[in-house]
Coordinates of C-alpha atoms in Angstrom, one line a residue:
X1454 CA 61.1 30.7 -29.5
X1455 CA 57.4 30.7 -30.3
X1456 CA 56.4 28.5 -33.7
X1457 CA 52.9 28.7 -34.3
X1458 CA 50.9 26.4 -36.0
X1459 CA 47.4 26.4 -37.6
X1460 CA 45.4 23.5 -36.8
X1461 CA 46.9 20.8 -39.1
X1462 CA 45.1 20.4 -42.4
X1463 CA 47.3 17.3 -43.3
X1464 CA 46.8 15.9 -39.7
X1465 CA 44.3 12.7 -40.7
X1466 CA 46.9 11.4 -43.4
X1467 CA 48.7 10.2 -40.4
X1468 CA 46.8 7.2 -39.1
X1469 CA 49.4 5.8 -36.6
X1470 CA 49.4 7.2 -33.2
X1471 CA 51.3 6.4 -30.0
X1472 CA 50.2 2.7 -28.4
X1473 CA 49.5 4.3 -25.2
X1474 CA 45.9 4.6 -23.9
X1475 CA 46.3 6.8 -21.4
X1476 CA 48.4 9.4 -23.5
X1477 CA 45.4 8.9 -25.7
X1478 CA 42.7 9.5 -22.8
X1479 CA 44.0 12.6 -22.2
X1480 CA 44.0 14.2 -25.9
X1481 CA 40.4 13.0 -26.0
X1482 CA 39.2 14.6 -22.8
X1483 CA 41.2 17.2 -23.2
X1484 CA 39.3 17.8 -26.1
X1485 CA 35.8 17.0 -24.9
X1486 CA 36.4 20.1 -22.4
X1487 CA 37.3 22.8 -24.9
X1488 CA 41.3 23.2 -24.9
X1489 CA 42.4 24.3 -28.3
X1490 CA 45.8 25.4 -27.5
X1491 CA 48.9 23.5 -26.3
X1492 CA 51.8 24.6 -25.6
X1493 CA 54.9 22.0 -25.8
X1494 CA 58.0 21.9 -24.9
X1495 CA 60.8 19.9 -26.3
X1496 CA 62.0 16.6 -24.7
X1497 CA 62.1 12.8 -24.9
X1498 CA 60.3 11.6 -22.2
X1499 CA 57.0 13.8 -22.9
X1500 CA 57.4 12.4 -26.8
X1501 CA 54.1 10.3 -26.4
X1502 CA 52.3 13.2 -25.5
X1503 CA 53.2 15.6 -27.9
X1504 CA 53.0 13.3 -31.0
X1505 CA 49.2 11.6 -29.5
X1506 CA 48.0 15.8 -29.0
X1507 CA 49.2 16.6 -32.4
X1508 CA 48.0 13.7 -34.3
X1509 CA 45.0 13.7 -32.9
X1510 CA 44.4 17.0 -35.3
X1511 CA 42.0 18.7 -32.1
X1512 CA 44.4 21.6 -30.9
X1513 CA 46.5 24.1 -32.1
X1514 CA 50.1 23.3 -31.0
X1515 CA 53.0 25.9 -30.4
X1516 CA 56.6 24.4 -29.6
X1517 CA 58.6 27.0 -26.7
X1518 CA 61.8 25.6 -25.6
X1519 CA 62.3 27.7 -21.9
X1520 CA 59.2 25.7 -20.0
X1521 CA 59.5 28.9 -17.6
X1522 CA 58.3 31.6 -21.1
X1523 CA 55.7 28.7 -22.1
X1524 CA 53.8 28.5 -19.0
X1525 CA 53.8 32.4 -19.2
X1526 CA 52.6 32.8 -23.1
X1527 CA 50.1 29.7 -22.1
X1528 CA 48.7 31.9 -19.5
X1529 CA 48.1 34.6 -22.1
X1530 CA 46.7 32.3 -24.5
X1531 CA 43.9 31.7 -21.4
X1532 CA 43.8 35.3 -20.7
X1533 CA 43.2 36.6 -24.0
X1534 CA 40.9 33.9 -25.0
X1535 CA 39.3 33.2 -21.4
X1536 CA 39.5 29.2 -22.2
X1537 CA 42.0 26.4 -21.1
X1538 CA 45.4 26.4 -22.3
X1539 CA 47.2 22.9 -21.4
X1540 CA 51.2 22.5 -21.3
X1541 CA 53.3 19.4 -22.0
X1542 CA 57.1 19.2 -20.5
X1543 CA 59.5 16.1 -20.0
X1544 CA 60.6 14.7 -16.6
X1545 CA 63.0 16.5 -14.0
X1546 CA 63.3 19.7 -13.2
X1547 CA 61.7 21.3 -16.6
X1548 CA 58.3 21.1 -14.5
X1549 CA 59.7 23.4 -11.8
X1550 CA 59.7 26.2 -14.4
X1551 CA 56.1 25.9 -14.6
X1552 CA 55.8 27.3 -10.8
X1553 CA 56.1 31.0 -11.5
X1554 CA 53.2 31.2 -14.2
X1555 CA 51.4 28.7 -12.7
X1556 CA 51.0 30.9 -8.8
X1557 CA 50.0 33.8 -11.3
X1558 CA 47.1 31.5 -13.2
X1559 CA 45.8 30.3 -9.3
X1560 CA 45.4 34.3 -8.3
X1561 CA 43.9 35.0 -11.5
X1562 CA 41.9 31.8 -12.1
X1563 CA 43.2 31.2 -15.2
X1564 CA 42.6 27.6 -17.0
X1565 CA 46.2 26.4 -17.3
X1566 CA 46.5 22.3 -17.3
X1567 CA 50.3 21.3 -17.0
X1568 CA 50.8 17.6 -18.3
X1569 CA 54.5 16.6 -17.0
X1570 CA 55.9 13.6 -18.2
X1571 CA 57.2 11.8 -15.4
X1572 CA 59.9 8.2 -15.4
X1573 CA 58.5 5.3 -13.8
X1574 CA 57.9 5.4 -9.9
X1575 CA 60.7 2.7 -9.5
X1576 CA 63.4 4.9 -10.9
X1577 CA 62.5 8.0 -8.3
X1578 CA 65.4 8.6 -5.8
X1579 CA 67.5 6.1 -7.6
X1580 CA 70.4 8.3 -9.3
X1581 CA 68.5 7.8 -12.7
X1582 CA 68.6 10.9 -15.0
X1583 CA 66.4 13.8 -14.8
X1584 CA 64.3 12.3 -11.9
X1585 CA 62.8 14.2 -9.0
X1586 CA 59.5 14.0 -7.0
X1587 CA 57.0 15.1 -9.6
X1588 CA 54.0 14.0 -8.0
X1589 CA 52.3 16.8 -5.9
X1590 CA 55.5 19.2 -6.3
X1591 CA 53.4 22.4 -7.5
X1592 CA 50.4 21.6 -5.4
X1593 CA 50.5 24.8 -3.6
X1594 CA 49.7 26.7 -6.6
X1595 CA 47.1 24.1 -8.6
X1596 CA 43.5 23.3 -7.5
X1597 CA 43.9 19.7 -8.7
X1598 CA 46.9 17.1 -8.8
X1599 CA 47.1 14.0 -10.4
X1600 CA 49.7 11.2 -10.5
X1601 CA 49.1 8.6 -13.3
X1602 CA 50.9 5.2 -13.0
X1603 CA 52.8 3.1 -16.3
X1604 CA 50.3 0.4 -15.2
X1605 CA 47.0 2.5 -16.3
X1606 CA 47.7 2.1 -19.6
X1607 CA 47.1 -1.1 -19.6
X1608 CA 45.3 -1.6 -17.0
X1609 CA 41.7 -1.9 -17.0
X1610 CA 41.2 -1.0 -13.5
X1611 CA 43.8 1.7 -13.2
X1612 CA 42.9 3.2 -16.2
X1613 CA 39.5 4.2 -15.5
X1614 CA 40.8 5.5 -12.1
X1615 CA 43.0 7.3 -14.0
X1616 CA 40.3 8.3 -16.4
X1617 CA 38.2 10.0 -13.2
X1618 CA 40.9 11.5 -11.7
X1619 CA 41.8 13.6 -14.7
X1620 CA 38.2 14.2 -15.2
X1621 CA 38.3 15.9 -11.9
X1622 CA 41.1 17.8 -12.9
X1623 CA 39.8 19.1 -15.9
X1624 CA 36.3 20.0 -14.4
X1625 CA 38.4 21.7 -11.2
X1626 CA 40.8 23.7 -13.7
X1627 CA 38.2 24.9 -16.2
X1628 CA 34.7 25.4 -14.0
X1629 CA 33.4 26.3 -11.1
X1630 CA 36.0 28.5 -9.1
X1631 CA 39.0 27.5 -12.1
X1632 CA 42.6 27.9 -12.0
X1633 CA 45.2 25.7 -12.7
X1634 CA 45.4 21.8 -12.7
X1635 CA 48.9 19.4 -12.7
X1636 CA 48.6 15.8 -14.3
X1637 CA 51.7 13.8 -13.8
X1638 CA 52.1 11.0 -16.4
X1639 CA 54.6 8.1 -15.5
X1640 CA 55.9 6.8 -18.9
X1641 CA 58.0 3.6 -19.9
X1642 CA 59.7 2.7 -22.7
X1643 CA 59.5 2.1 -25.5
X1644 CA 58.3 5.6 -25.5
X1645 CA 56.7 5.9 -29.7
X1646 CA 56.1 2.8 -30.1
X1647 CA 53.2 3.3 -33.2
X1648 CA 49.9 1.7 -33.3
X1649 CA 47.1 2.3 -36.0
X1650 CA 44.5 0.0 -33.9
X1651 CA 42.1 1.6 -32.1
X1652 CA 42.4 2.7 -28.2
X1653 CA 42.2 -1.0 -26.1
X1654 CA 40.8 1.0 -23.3
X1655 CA 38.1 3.6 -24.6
X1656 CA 38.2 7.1 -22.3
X1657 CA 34.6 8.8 -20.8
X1658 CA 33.9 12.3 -20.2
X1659 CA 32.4 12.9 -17.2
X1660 CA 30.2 15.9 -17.2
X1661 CA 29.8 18.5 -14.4
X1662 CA 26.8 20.8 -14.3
X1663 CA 27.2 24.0 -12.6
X1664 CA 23.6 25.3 -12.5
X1665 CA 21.3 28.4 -10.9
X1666 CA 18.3 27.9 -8.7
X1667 CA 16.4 27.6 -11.6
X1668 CA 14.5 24.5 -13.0
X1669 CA 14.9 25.2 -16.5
X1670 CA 18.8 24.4 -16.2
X1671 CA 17.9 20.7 -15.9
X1672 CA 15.5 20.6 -18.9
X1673 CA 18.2 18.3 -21.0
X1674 CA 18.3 16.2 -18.2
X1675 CA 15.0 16.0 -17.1
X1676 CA 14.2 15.0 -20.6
X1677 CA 17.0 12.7 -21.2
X1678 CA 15.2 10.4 -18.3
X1679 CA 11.9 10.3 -20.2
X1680 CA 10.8 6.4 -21.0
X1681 CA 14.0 5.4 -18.4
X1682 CA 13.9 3.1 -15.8
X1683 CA 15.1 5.6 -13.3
X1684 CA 16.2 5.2 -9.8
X1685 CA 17.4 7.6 -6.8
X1686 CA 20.1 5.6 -4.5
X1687 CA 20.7 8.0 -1.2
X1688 CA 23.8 7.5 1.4
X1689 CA 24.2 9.8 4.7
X1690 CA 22.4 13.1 3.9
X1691 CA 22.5 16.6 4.7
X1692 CA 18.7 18.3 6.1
X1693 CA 17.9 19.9 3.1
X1694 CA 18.8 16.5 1.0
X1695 CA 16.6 15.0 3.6
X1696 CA 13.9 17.4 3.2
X1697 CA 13.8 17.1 -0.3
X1698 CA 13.5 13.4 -0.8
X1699 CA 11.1 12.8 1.8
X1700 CA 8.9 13.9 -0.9
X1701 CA 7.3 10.8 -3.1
X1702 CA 8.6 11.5 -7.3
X1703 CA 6.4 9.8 -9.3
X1704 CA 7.7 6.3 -11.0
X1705 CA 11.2 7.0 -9.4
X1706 CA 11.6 4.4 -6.6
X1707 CA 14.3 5.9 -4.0
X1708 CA 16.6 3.1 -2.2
X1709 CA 18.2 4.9 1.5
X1710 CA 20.0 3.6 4.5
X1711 CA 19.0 4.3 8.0
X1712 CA 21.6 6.9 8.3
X1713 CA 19.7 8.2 5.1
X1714 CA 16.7 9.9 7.5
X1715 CA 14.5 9.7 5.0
X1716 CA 11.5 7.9 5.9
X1717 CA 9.5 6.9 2.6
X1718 CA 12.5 5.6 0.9
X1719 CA 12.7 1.5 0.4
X1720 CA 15.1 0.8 3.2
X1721 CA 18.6 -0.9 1.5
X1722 CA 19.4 -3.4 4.7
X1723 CA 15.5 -5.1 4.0
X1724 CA 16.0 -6.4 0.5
X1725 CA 20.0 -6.4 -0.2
X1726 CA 20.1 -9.7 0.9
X1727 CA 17.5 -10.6 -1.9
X1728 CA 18.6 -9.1 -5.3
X1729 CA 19.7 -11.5 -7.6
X1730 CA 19.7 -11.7 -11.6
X1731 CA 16.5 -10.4 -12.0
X1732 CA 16.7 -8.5 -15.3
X1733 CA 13.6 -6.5 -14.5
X1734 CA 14.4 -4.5 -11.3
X1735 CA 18.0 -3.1 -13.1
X1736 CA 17.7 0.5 -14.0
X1737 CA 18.6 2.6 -16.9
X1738 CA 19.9 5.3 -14.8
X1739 CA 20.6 5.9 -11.2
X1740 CA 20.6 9.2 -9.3
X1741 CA 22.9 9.4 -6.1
X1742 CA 22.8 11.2 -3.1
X1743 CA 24.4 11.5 0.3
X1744 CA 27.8 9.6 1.4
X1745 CA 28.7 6.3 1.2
X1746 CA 26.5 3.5 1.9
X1747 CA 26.7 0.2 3.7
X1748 CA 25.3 -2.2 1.8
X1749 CA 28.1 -4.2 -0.4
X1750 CA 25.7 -6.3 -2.4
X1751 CA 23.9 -3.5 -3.7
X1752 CA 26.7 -1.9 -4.6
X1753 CA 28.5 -5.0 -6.5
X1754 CA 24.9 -5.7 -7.9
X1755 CA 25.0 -2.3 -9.6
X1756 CA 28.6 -2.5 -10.9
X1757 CA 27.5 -5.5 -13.0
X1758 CA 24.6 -3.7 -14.7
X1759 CA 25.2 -3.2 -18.2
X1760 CA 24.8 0.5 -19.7
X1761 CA 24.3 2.2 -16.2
X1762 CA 24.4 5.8 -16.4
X1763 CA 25.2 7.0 -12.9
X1764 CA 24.1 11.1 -12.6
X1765 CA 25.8 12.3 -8.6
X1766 CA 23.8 14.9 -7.0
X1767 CA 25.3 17.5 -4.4
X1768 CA 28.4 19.3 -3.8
X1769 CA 31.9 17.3 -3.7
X1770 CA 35.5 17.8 -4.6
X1771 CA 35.5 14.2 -6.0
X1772 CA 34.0 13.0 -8.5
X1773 CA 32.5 9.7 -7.1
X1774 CA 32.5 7.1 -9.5
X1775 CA 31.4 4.7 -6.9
X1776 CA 30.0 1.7 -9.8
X1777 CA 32.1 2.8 -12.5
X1778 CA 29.6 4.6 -14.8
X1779 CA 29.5 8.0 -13.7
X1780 CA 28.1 10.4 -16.8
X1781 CA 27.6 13.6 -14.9
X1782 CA 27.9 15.8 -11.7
X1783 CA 25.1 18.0 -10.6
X1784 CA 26.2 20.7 -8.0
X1785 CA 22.9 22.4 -6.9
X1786 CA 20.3 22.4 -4.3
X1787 CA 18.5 18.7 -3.6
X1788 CA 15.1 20.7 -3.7
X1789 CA 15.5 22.4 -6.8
X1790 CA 16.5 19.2 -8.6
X1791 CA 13.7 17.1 -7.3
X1792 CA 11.3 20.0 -8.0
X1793 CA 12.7 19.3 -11.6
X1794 CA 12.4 15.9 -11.6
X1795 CA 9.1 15.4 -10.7
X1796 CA 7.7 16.4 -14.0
X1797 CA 10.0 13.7 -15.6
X1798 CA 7.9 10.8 -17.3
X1799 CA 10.0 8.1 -16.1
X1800 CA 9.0 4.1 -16.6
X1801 CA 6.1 3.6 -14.5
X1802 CA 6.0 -0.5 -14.6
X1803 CA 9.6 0.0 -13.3
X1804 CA 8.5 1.8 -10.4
X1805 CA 5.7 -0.7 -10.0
X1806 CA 8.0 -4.2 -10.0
X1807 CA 10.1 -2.5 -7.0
X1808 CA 7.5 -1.7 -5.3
X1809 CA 6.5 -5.3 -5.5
X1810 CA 9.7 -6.7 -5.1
X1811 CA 10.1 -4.6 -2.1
X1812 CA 6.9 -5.6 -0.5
X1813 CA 7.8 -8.6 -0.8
X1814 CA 11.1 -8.8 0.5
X1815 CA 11.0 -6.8 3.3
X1816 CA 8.4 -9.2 4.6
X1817 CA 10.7 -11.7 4.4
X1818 CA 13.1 -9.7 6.3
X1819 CA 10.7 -8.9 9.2
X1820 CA 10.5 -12.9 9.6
X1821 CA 14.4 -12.8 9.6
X1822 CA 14.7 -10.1 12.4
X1823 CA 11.8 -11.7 14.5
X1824 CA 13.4 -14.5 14.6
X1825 CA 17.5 -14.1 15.3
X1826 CA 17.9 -12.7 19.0
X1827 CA 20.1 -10.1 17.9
X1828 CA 18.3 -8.1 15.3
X1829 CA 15.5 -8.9 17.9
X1830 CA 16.9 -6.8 20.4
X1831 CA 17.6 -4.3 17.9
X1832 CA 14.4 -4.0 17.1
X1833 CA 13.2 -3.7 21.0
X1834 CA 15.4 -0.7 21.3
X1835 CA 14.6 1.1 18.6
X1836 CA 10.5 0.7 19.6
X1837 CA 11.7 1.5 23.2
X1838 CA 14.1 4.3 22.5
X1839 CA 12.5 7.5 21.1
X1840 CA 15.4 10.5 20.3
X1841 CA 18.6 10.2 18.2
X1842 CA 20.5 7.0 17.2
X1843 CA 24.5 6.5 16.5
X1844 CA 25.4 3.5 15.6
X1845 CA 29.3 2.2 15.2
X1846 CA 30.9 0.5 12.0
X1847 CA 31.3 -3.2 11.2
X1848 CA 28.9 -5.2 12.5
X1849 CA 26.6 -3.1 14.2
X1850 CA 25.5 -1.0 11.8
X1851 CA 24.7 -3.9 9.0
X1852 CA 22.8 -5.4 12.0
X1853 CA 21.2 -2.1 12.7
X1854 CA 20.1 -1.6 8.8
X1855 CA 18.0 -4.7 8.9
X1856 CA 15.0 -2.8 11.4
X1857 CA 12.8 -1.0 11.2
X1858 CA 13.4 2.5 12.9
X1859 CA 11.1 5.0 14.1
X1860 CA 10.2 8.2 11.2
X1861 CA 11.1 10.4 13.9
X1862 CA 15.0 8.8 14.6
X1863 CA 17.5 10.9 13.4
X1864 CA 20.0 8.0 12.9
X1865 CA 23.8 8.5 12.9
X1866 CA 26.8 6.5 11.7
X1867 CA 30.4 7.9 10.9
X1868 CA 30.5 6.7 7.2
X1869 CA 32.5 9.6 5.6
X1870 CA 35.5 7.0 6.2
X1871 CA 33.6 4.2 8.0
X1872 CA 36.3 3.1 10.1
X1873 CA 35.7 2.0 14.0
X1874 CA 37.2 4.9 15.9
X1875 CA 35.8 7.1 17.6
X1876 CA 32.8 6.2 17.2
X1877 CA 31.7 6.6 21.1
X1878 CA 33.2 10.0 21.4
X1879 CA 30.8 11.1 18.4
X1880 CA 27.9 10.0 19.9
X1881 CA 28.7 11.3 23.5
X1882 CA 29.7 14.8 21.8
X1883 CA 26.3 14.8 20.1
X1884 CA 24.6 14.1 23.2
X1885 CA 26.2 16.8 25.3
X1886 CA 24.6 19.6 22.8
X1887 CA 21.4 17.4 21.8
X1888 CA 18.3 17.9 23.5
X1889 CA 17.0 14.4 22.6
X1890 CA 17.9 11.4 24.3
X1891 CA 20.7 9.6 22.4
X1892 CA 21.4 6.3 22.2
X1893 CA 24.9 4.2 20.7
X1894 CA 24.7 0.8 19.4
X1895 CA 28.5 -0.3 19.3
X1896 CA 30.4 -3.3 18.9
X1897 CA 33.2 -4.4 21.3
X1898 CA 35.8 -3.8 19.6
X1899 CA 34.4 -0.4 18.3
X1900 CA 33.8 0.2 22.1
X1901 CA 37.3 -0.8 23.5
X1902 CA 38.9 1.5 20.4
X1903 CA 37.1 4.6 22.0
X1904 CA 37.0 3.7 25.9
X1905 CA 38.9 6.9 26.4
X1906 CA 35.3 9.1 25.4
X1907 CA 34.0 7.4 28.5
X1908 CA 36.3 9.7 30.9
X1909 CA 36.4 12.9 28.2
X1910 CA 33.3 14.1 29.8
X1911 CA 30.4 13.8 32.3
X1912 CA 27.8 11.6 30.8
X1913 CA 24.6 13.2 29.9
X1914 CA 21.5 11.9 31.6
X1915 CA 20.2 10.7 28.7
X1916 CA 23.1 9.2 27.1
X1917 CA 23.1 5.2 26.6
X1918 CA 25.5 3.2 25.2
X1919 CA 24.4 -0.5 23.7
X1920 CA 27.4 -2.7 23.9
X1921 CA 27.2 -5.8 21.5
X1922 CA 29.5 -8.2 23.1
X1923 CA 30.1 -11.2 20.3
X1924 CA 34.1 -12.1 21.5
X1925 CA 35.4 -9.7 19.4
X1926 CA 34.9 -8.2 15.5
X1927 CA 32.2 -10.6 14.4
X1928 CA 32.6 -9.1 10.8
X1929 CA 35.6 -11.0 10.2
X1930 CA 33.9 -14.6 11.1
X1931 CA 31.3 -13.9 8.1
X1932 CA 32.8 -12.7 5.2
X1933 CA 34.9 -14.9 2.1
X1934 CA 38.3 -12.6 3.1
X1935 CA 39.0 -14.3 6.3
X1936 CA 35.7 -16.3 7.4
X1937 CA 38.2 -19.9 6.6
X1938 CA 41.5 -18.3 7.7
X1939 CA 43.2 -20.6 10.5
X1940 CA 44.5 -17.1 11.5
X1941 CA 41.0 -15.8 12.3
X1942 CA 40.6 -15.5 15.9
X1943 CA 44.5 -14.4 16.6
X1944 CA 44.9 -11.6 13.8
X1945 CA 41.3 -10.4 13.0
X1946 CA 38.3 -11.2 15.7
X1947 CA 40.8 -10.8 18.8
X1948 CA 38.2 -10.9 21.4
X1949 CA 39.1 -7.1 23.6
X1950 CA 40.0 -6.6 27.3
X1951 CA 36.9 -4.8 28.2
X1952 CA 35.9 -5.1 31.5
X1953 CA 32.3 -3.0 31.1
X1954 CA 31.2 -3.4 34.7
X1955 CA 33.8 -1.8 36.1
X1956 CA 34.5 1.0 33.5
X1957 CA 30.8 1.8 34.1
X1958 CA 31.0 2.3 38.1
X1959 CA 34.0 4.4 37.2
X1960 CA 32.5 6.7 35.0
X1961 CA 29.3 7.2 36.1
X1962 CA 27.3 5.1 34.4
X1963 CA 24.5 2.5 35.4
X1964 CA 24.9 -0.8 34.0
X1965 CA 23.1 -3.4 32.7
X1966 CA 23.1 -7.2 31.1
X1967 CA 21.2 -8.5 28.5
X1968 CA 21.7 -12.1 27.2
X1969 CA 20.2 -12.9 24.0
X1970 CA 19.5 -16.3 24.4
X1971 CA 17.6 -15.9 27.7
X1972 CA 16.0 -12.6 26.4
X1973 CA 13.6 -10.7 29.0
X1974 CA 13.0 -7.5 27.3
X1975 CA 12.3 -5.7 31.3
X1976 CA 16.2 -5.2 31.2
X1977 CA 16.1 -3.6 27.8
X1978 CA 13.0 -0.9 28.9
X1979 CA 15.4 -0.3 32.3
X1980 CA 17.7 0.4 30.3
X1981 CA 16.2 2.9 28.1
X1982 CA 13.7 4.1 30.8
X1983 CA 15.6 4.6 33.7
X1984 CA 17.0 7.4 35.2
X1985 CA 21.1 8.3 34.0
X1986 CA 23.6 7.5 31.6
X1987 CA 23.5 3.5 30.7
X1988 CA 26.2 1.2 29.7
X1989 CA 24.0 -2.1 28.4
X1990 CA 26.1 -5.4 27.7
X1991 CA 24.3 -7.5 25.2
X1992 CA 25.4 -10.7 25.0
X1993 CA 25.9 -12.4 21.8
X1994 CA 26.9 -16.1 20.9
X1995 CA 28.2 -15.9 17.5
X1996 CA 26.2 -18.9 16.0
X1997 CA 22.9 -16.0 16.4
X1998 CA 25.0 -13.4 13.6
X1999 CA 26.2 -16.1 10.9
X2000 CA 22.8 -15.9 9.1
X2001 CA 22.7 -12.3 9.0
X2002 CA 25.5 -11.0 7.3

């Protein structure tokens, strides 16, 4: 049974809508990305979400009791008007019904969006009426699944995960290779409980921007950056990102990270230490690039601006809303937007104070890694060493951020997931195909996770591997988390078994001790210089790292 209605003409005389936000997120977005037509079927646990998309007074609804015939006539309604059709259907089994249509809409990239109520996670499994597994069920035949929580409609945090996530889904569904998308809502009762107040938690569009090779397609965002304080913030990068950044935009300052590789940009570990309240160096907008970065006081510092707008550039199946403000998604070639860019008239005294501020501070910084023995034997090594760099999580690579490395380094740190395996193994596969010299900075415990890479293969000649032995994960002896703990040095520095000497004479290596209280810099340049694989022990009394993280 098919009822159809016209959009309502009486829909604003009803003021009161459902008290739920997130019911109410997803009318709105739903909105903001063109759907017009929803198709609902009857029941009592999707009740929110048919009453919020009708009284919104956006979309043309049509009730169909089978859910099996409404996910069929939805896909026509995409078909025929080559635009996103979104379902509604209660809990239980009703979703299943959606799976035939659904397999058809992926093989013909059709727009469908199925919205399935769902009961609270706690009742799942528990013998509770019309409950199954909801989340993820039809994932073989959607681009995009999403499993809302009761709590994310209240809150804050939760919410505008929520609010991402079915951005994402939206954006997946409707552009780029389209097809359809599955957003499981949890719902508790009271189910219609009315409200005429306004939404407690306000939803954001975030915009995805599917352009050609050419400029032009940027022209409204080129211009909305005119007059803005604009800056460029770049993680781990691809080549052609590199290439295209190493480029100087006028009156954009660009902030990178070693494992950036891009040599003109204001290095992050010199001045993270020193941002502070200063009202003058926060930007309108900020441009992001690359994976994730290090540097946790940049990226706290940015989640207290006020009124960031946050524009990601690349491709990526997420939507990274890494400081909360993400406005839109760019999915194009680094070059072509920079190319772009570069005739936008951004803030020039902007540009100016950070360049100031980063004099400034990176002076300071120098002073800092002069000083401590550990940052100064960092340094040595990277004037010593001349090839490619890895550098393990934790410890070592905040250490590693503070110097100054050579333009020519191609610098390396696993940061899609930035966890401590296998961090040796990357380097020493990198090394086997390289034709540069390649050198590891690792902590001990990143070391003893991976000691098995040191018999997966014969060592390249070339390959050295820069042990920073501080009795275990130093990390946890300087941040707020566990620094005060009583528990510290059982459950979280753990000093490893990691007898260095030997392992080296059994794989191969030549090895080599460096103390960083009695530095003599000779042992560093054999280590580098000499002929063979390396294994260098630096040793590291704690009291030296307490200043620098």
């Amino acid at each position: 049974m098919l009822r159809r209605n016209p959009i309502f003409s009486n829909i604003m005389a009803l003021t009161e809508t459902i008290d739920n936000d997130v019911c109410r997120m997803l009318a709105s977005l739903a909105a903001d990305y063109g759907v017009r037509h929803v198709v609902v079927s009857p029941g009592t646990r999707s009740a929110p979400l048919a009453v919020v998309f009708h009284r919104s007074g956006h979309f043309c609804m049509h009730t169909v009791i089978d859910e099996r015939c409404a996910a069929f006539m939805a896909l026509g309604m995409a078909l025929q008007t080559d635009s996103p059709v979104l379902l509604i259907c209660t809990s239980g089994s009703a979703l299943m019904n959606y799976g035939p249509a659904l397999a058809e809409a992926y093989y013909r990239r059709a727009p469908l969006i199925a919205v399935s109520a769902d009961r609270p996670a706690r009742w799942i499994d528990q013998l509770d009426s019309q409950t199954m597994r909801q989340p993820g069920a039809l994932s073989a035949v959607v681009r995009h699944s999403v499993d809302i929580p009761v709590a994310a409609a209240s809150d804050a945090q939760l919410f505008s995960k929520a609010n991402r996530e079915v951005n994402e889904a939206l954006s997946e569904s409707i552009a780029g290779r389209r097809g359809p998308a599955h957003i499981n809502v949890q719902l508790d009762v009271p189910l219609t409980r009315m409200t005429n107040a306004a939404a407690t938690l306000q939803p954001r569009i975030i915009h995805s921007i599917h352009p050609k090779a050419s400029e032009a397609d940027f022209s409204d965002i080129v211009a909305s950056l005119a007059d803005k304080k604009v800056m460029i913030i770049c993680g781990d990068t691809t080549p052609e990102e590199q290439s295209a950044f190493s480029r100087t935009i006028p009156n954009i300052p660009v902030l990178s990270e070693a494992q950036s590789n891009i040599p003109n940009g204001f290095n992050i570990g010199s001045f993270d230490r020193f941002i502070n309240e200063n009202k003058a160096l926060e930007p309108d907008v900020i441009i992001t690039v690359g994976g994730s970065l290090v540097s946790a006081r940049l990226k706290n510092w940015l989640r207290s601006v006020k009124k960031l707008r946050h524009i990601s550039l690349g491709f990526d199946d997420n939507a990274a809303d890494t400081f909360g403000c993400l406005d839109t998604r760019v999915e194009c070639s680094a070059s072509v937007f920079v190319n772009a860019l570069a005739a936008n008239q951004s803030d020039s005294a902007f540009a100016e104070r950070w360049q100031a501020f980063y004099a400034d501070t990176t002076e300071h910084t120098r002073r800092l890694v002069a000083e401590n023995p550990v940052t100064e034997t960092i340094a040595t090594l990277a004037e010593l060493h001349s090839g490619d760099v890895h550098v393990s999580n934790g410890s070592a690579i905040r250490y590693a951020q503070m110097v100054e490395w050579p333009c020519d380094a191609s610098f390396m740190c696993n940061r899609g997931i930035s966890g401590i395996d296998g961090c040796t193994s990357t380097a020493l596969g990198a090394s086997i195909v390289s034709h540069s010299p390649t050198l590891l900075i690792t902590g001990d415990m990143s070391a003893a996770y991976d000691i098995g890479a040191l018999g997966a293969a014969e060592p390249p000649q070339y390959f050295r591997i820069a042990v920073l032995d501080n009795a275990g994960g130093d990390i946890f002896r300087n941040i707020t988390a566990t620094a005060a703990l009583p528990e510290l040095d059982r459950y979280f520095v753990v000093q490893p078994r990691l007898p260095l000497r030997l392992l080296a004479e059994a794989y191969g290596y030549r090895y080599l001790e460096y103390d960083c209280g009695t530095p003599d810099h000779s042992v560093l340049e054999q280590f580098i210089k000499g002929h063979g694989a390396a294994i260098l022990r630096i040793i590291i009394d704690p009291k030296y790292t307490a200043r620098l993280l």
